[in-house]
Short mmCIF file of C-alpha atoms in Angstrom, two decimals:
data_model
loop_
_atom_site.label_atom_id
_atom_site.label_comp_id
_atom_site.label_asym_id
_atom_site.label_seq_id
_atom_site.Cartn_x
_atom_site.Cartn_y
_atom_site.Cartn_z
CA UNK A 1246 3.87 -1.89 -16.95
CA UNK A 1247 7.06 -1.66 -18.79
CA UNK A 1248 9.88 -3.82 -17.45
CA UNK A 1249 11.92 -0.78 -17.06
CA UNK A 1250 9.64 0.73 -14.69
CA UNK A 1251 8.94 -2.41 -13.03
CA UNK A 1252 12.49 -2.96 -12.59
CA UNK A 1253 13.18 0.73 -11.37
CA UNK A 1254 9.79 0.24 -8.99
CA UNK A 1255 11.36 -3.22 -7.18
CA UNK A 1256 14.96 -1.48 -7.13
CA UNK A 1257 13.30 1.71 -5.21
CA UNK A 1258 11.51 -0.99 -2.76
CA UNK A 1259 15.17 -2.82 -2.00
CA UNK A 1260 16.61 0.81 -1.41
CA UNK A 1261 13.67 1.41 0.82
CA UNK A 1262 14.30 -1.86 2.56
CA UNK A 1263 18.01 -1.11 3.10
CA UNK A 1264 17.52 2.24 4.43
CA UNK A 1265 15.30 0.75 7.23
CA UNK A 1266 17.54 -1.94 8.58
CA UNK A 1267 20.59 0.53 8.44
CA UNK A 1268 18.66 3.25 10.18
CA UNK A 1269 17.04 0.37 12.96
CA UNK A 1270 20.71 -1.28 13.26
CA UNK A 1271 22.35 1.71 14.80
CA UNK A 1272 19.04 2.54 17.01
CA UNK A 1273 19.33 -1.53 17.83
CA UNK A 1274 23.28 -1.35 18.20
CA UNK A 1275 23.06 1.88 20.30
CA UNK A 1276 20.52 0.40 22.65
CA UNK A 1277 23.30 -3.34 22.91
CA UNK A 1278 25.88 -0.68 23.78
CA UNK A 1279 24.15 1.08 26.25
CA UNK A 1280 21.42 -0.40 27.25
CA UNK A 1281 17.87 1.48 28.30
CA UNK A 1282 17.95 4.89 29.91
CA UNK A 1283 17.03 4.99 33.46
CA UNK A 1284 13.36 5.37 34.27
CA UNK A 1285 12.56 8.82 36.50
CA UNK A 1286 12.49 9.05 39.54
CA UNK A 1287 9.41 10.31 40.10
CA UNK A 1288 5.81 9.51 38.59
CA UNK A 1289 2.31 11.30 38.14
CA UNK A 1290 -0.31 9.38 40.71
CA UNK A 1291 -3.23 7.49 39.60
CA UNK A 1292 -6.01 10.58 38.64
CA UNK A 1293 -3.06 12.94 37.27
CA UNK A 1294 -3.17 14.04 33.73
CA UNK A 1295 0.04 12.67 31.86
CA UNK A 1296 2.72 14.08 29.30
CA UNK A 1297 2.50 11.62 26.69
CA UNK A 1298 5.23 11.24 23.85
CA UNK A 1299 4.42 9.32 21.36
CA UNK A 1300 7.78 7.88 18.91
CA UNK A 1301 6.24 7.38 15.63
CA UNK A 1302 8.16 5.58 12.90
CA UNK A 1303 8.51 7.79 8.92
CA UNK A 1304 5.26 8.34 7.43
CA UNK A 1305 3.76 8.48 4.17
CA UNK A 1306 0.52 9.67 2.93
CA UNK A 1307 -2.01 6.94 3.34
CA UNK A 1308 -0.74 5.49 6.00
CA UNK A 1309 -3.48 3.78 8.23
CA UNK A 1310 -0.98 3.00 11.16
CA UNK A 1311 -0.22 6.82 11.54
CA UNK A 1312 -4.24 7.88 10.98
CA UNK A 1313 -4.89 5.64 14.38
CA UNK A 1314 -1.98 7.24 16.40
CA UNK A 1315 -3.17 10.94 15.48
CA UNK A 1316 -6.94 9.84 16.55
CA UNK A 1317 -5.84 8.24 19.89
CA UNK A 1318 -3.77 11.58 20.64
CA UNK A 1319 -6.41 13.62 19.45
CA UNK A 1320 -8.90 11.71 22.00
CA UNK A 1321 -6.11 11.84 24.78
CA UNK A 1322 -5.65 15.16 24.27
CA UNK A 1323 -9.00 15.36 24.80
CA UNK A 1324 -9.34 13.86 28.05
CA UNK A 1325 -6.61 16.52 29.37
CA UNK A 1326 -3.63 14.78 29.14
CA UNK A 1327 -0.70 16.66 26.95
CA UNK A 1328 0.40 14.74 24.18
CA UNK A 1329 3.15 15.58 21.38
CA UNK A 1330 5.18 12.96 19.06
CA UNK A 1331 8.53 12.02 18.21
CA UNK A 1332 9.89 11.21 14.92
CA UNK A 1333 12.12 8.51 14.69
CA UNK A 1334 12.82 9.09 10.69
CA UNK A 1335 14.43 5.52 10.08
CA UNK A 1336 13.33 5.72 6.01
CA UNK A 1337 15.37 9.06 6.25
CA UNK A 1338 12.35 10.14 4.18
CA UNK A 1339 12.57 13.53 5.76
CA UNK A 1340 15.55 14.08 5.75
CA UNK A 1341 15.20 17.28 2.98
CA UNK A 1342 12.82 18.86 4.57
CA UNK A 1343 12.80 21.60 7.32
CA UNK A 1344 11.24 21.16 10.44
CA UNK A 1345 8.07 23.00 9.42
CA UNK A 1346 7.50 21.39 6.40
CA UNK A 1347 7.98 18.13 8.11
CA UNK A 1348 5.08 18.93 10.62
CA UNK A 1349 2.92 20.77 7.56
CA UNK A 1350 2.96 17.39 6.13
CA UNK A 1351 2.00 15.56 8.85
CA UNK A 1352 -1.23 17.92 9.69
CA UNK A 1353 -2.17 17.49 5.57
CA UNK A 1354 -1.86 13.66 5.62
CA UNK A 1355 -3.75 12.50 9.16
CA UNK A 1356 -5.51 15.84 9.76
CA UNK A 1357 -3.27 16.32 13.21
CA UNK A 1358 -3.57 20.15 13.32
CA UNK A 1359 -2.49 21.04 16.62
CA UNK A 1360 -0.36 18.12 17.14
CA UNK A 1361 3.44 18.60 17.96
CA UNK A 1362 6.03 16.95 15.67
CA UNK A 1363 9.51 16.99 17.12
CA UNK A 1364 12.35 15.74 14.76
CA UNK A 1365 15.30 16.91 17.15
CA UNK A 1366 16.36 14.84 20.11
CA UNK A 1367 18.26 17.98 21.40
CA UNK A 1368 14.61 19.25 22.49
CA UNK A 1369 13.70 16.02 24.59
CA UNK A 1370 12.43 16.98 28.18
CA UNK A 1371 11.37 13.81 29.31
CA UNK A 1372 7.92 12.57 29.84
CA UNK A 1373 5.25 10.55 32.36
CA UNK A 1374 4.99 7.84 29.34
CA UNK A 1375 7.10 7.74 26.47
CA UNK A 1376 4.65 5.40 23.90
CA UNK A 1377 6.47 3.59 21.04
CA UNK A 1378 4.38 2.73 17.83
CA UNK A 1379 6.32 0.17 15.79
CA UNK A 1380 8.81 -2.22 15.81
CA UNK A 1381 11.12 0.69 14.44
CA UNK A 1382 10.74 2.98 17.60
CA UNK A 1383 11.33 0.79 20.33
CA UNK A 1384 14.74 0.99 20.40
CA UNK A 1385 14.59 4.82 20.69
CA UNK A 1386 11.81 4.74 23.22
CA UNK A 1387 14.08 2.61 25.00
CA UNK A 1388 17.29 5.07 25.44
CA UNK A 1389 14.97 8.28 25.66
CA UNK A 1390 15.89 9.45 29.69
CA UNK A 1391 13.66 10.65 32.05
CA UNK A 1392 10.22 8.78 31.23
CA UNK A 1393 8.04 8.03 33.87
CA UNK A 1394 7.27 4.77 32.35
CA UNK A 1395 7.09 3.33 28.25
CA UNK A 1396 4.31 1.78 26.67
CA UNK A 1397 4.33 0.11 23.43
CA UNK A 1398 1.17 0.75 20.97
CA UNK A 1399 1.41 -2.47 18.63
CA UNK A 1400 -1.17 -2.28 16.27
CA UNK A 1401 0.14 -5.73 14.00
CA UNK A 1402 2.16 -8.61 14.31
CA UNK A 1403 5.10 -6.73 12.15
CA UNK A 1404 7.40 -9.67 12.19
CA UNK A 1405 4.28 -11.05 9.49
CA UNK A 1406 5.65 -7.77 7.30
CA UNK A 1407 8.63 -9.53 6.55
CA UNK A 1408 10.43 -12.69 5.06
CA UNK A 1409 13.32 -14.28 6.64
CA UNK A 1410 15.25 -11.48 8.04
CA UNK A 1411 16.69 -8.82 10.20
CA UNK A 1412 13.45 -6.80 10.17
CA UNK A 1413 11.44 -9.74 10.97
CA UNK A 1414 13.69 -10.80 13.78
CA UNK A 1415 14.39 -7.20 15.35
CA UNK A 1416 10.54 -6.77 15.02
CA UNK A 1417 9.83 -10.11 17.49
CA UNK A 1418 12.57 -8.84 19.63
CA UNK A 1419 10.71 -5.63 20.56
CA UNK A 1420 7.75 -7.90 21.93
CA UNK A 1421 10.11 -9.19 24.68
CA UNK A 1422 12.24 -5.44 25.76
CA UNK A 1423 9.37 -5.88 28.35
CA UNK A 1424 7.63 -2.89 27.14
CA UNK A 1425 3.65 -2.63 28.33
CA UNK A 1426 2.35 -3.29 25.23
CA UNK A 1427 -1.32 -1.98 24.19
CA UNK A 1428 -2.63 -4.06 20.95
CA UNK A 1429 -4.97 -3.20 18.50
CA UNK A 1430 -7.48 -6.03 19.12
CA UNK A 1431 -7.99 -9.05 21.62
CA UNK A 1432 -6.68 -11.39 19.14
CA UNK A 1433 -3.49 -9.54 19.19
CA UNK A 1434 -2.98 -8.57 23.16
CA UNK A 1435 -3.44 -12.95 23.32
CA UNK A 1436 -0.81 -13.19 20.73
CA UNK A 1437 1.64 -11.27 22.19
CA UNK A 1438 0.92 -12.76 25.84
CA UNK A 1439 1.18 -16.61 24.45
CA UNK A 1440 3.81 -15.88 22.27
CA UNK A 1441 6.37 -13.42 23.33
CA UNK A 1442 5.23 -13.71 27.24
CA UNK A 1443 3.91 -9.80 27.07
CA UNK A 1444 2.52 -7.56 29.59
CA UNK A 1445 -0.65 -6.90 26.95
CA UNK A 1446 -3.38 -5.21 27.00
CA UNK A 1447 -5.93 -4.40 23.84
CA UNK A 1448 -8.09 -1.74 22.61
CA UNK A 1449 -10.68 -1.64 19.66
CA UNK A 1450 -10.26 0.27 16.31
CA UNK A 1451 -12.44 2.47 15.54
CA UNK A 1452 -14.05 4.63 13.03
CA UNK A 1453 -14.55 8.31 12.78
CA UNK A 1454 -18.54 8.35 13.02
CA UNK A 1455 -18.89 12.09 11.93
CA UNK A 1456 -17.38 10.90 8.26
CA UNK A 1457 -18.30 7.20 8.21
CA UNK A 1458 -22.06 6.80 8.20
CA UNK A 1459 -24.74 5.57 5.75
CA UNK A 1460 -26.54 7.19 3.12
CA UNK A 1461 -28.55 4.76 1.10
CA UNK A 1462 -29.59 6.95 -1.38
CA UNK A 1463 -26.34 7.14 -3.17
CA UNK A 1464 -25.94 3.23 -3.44
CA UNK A 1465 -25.06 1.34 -6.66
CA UNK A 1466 -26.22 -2.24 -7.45
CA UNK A 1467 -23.11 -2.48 -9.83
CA UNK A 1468 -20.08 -1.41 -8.20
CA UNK A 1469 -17.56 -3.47 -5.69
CA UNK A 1470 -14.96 -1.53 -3.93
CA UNK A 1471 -11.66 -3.25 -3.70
CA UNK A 1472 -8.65 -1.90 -0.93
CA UNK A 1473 -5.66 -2.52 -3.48
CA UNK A 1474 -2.60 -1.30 -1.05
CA UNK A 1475 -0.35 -3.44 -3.34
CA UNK A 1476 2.51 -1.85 -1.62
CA UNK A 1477 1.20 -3.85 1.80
CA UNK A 1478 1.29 -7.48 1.42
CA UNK A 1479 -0.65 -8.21 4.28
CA UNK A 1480 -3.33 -6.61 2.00
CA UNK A 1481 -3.37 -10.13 0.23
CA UNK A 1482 -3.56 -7.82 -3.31
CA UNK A 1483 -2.49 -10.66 -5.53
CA UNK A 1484 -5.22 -12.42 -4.14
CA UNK A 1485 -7.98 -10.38 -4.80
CA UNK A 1486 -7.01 -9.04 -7.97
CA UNK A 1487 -7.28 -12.67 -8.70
CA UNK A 1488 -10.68 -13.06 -7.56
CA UNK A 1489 -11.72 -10.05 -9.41
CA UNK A 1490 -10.47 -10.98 -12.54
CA UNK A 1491 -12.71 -14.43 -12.33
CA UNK A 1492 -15.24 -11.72 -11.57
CA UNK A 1493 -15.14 -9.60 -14.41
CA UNK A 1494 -15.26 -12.89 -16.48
CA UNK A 1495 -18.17 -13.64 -14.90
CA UNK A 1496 -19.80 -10.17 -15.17
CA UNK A 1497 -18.24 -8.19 -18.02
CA UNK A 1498 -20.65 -5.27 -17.66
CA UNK A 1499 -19.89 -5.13 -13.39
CA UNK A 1500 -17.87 -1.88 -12.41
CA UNK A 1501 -14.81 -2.05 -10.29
CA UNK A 1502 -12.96 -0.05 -8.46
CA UNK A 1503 -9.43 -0.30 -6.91
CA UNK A 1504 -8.64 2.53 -4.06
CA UNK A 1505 -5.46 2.75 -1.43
CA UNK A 1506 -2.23 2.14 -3.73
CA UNK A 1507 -0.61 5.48 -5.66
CA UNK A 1508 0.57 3.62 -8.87
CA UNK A 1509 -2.01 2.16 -11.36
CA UNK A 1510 -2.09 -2.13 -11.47
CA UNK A 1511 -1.30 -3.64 -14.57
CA UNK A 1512 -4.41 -6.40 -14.69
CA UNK A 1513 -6.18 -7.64 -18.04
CA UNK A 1514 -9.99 -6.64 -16.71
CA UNK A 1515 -11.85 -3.28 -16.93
CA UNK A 1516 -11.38 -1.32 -13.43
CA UNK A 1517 -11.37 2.58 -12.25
CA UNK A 1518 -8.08 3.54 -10.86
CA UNK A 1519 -8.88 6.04 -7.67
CA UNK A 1520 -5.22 6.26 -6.11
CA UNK A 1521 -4.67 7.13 -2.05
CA UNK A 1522 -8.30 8.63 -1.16
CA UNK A 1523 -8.53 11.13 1.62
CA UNK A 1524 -11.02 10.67 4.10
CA UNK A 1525 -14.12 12.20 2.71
CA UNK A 1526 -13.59 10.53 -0.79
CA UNK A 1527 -13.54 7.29 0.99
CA UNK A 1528 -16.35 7.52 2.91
CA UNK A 1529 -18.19 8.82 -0.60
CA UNK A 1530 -16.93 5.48 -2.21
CA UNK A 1531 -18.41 3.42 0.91
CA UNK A 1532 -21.30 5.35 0.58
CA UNK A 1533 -21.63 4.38 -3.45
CA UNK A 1534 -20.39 0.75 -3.73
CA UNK A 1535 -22.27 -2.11 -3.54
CA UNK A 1536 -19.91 -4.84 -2.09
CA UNK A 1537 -16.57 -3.97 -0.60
CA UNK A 1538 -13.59 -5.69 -0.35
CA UNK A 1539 -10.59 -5.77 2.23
CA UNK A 1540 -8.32 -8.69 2.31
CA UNK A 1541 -6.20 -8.73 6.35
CA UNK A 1542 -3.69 -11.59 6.63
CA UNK A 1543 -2.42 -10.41 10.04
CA UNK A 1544 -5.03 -7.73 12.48
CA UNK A 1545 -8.25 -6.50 10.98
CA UNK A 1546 -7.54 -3.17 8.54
CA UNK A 1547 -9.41 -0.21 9.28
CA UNK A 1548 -10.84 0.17 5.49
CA UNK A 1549 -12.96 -2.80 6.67
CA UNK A 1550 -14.52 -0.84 10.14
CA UNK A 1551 -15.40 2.05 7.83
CA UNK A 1552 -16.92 0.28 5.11
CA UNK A 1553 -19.00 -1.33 7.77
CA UNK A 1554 -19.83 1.68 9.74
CA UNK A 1555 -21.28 3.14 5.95
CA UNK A 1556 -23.35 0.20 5.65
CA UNK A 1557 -21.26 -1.30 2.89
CA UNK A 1558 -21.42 -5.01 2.88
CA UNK A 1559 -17.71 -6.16 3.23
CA UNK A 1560 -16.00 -9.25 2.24
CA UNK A 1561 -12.68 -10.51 3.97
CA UNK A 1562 -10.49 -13.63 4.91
CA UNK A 1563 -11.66 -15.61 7.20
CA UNK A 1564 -8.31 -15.32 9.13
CA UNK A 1565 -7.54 -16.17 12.36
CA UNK A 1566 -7.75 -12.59 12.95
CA UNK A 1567 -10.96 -11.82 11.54
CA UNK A 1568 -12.73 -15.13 13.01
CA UNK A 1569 -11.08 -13.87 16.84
CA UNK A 1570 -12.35 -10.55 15.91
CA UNK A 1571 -15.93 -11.09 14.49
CA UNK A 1572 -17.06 -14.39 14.56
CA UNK A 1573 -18.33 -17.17 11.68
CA UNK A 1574 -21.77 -15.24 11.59
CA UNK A 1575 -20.59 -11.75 12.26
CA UNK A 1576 -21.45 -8.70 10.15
CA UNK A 1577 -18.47 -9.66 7.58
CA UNK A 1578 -18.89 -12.11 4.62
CA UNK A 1579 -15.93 -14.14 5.56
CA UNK A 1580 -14.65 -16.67 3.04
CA UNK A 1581 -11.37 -18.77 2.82
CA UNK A 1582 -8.24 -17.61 0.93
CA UNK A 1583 -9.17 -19.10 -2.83
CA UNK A 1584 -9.52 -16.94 -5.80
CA UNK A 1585 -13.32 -18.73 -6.57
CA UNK A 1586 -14.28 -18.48 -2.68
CA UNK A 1587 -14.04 -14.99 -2.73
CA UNK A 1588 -15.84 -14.58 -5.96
CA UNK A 1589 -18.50 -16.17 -5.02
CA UNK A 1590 -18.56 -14.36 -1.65
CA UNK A 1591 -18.97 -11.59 -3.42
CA UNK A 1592 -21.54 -12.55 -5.93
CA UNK A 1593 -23.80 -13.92 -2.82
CA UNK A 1594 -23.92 -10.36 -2.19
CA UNK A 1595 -24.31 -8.78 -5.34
CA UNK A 1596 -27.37 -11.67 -6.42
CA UNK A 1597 -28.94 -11.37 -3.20
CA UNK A 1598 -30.43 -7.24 -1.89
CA UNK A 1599 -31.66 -8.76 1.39
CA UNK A 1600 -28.12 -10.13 2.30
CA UNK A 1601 -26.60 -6.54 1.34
CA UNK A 1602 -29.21 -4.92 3.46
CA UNK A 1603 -28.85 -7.40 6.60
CA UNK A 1604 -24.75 -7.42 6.06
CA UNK A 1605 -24.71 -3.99 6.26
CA UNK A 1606 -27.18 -3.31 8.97
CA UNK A 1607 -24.97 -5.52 11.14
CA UNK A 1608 -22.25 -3.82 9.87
CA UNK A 1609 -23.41 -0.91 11.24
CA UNK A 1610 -24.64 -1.90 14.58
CA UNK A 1611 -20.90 -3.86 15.22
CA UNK A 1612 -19.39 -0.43 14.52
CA UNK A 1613 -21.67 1.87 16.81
CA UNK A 1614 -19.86 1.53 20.10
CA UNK A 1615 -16.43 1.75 18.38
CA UNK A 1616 -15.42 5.16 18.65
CA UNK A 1617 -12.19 6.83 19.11
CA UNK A 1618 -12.97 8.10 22.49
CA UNK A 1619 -13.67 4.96 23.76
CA UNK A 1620 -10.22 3.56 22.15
CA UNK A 1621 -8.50 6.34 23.27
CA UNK A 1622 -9.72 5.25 27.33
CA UNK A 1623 -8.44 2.06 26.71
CA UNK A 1624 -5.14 2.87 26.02
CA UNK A 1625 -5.56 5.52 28.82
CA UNK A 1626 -6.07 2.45 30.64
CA UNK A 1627 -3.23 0.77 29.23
CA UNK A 1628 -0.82 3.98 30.21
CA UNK A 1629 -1.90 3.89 33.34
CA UNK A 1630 -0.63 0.13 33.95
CA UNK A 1631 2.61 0.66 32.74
CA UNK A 1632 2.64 3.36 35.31
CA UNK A 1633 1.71 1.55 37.88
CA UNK A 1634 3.87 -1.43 37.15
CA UNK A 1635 7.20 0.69 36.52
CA UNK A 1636 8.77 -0.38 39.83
CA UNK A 1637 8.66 -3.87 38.76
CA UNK A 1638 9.79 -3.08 35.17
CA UNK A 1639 11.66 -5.59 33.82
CA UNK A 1640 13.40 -3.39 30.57
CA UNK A 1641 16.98 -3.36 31.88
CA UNK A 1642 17.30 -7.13 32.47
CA UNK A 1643 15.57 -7.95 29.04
CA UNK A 1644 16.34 -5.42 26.59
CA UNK A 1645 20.58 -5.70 27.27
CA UNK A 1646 20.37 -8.80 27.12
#
């Protein structure tokens, strides 16, 4: 990469950066001022369906956080409960566009046809559960009026995202504006509860089984799949480009292929570029590889789930996360964060067809049960509590504070 472009790439990334703490400033100033908007007066009872909003945070294509908010709705939706979402545009990415375009991108990127995207507050009619998804939206979940109750869907530790900062500290903040929080895995749900003393309850990611599901007869012997979201650091990229690259050393004539970031890596080995893949192509890939590879410093990626539910044997870290998650033994081939370890992870699986067959069978079987209408009852289930608890709701003593 020329240093010009590198240098015009890392300025964009600090004007990115900027954008998002002005933006979450005034929604974190407004809420000091103010404080949270009373709660309504009245609430749904126990069996009655609910109008959920969901407050999601700017979106890009790609994104894996927004793909899991548009299958939960989807699944709610299906259980006859109205949903719709908020956009609380603190990258001011949208800024240009009209409403219409806004919401045409929304349905192209996560497949959300039939899902309402509201960008103007001016239309806000209240709801039985106003649901914030990141660390970004809290605030404005927080001074929305007339919710029956507000749940927080936390699907990472985000205060991980960040170095030493504002983000880092307004993210850890959000954990204790005593928002019912609903966490994407056990591991996490205990986190917040230890940690931030959380109301917490989890629910399981899960894979689209329709798209994600073996074929054998399209598998390579010579090809290992690596998620390179270099844009993510939690992706750990550095890392396993620099496993790879002992890789390719190793085995000059071994194909690999780098999927999830937009821009090409500048890396001194052989490698296919594939870019942002849309569903389908992924699942193709999965169904084509021979070893995968998905590197989660903080909660378990969803690239991971769907390799597994292909049949793809799948290397990761074994995090803290990932040993919570799935065990020492468990369907993953879990190795520690060294360049070497997770070569040789991944040559114990490319040297040895039995292990790829019984990695991926397991694979497989973990996956069955994790579907997206089960996840979608357990955050039912998790609505439903911060219904119930609303009279108790601690949000005005904690969050103005």
């Amino acid at each position: 990469m020329r240093a010009r472009e590198w240098l015009s790439r890392v300025r964009g990334r600090g004007q990115d950066r900027a954008t998002v703490a002005t933006a979450s400033a005034q929604a974190m100033r407004e809420l000091a001022r103010r404080g949270p908007s009373p709660l309504a007066e009245s609430m749904p009872n126990n069996e009655a369906s609910l109008r959920v909003v969901a407050v999601i945070p700017s979106f890009r294509r790609g994104s894996g956080g927004h793909a899991t908010i548009v299958h939960l709705l989807r699944e709610l939706r299906t259980r006859g409960h109205s949903v719709s979402l908020l956009l609380e545009d603190c990258e001011r990415r949208h800024v240009r566009e009209s409403p219409a375009e806004t919401q045409r991108a929304f349905e192209q990127f996560f497949a959300a046809d039939g899902l309402r995207l509201d960008r103007d507050l001016g239309a806000w009619k209240g709801a039985d559960v106003v649901l914030a998804t990141g660390w970004q939206t809290v605030a404005r979940a927080l001074l929305l009026p007339g919710a029956g109750a507000r749940a927080y869907l936390v699907q990472d530790h985000e205060p991980d995202f960040y170095g030493a900062s504002a983000e880092a500290l307004w993210a850890a903040q959000t954990y204790r504006m005593g928002l019912r929080c609903i966490a994407a895995s056990p591991w996490l749900a205990e986190l917040l509860r230890s940690r931030y003393g959380a109301a917490a309850s989890h629910f399981d990611l899960a894979v689209d089984h329709d798209l994600y599901a073996a074929d054998t007869s399209e598998r390579r012997d010579d090809l290992v799949a690596f998620y390179a979201r270099a844009v993510t650091p939690r992706r750990a990229v550095p890392l396993g480009l620099a496993a790879l690259g002992e890789l390719a050393a190793r085995r000059p004539r071994l194909q690999i292929a780098f999927f999830g970031e937009g821009n090409a890596l500048a890396v001194p080995f052989a490698h296919r570029h594939l870019g942002v893949l849309d569903d389908r192509e992924l699942a193709a890939l999965y169904r084509e590889a021979t070893v995968g590879m998905v590197l989660s410093l903080t909660n378990p990626s969803l690239i991971g789930l769907e390799m597994m539910a292909c049949g793809l044997p799948c290397v990761e870290l074994a995090s803290e996360s990932m040993l919570a998650s799935f065990g020492s033994s468990g369907p993953l081939e879990l190795a520690q964060p060294d360049p070497l370890a997770l070569c040789a992870a991944i040559e114990r699986l490319l040297d040895g067809p039995s292990a790829r067959e019984q990695a991926g069978e397991a694979g497989m079987k973990a996956m069955a049960a994790r579907t997206w209408a089960a996840a979608a009852a357990q955050v039912e289930h998790g609505l439903r509590d911060a219904l119930a608890a609303r009279r108790a709701d601690p949000l005005t003593d904690t969050a103005s504070s």
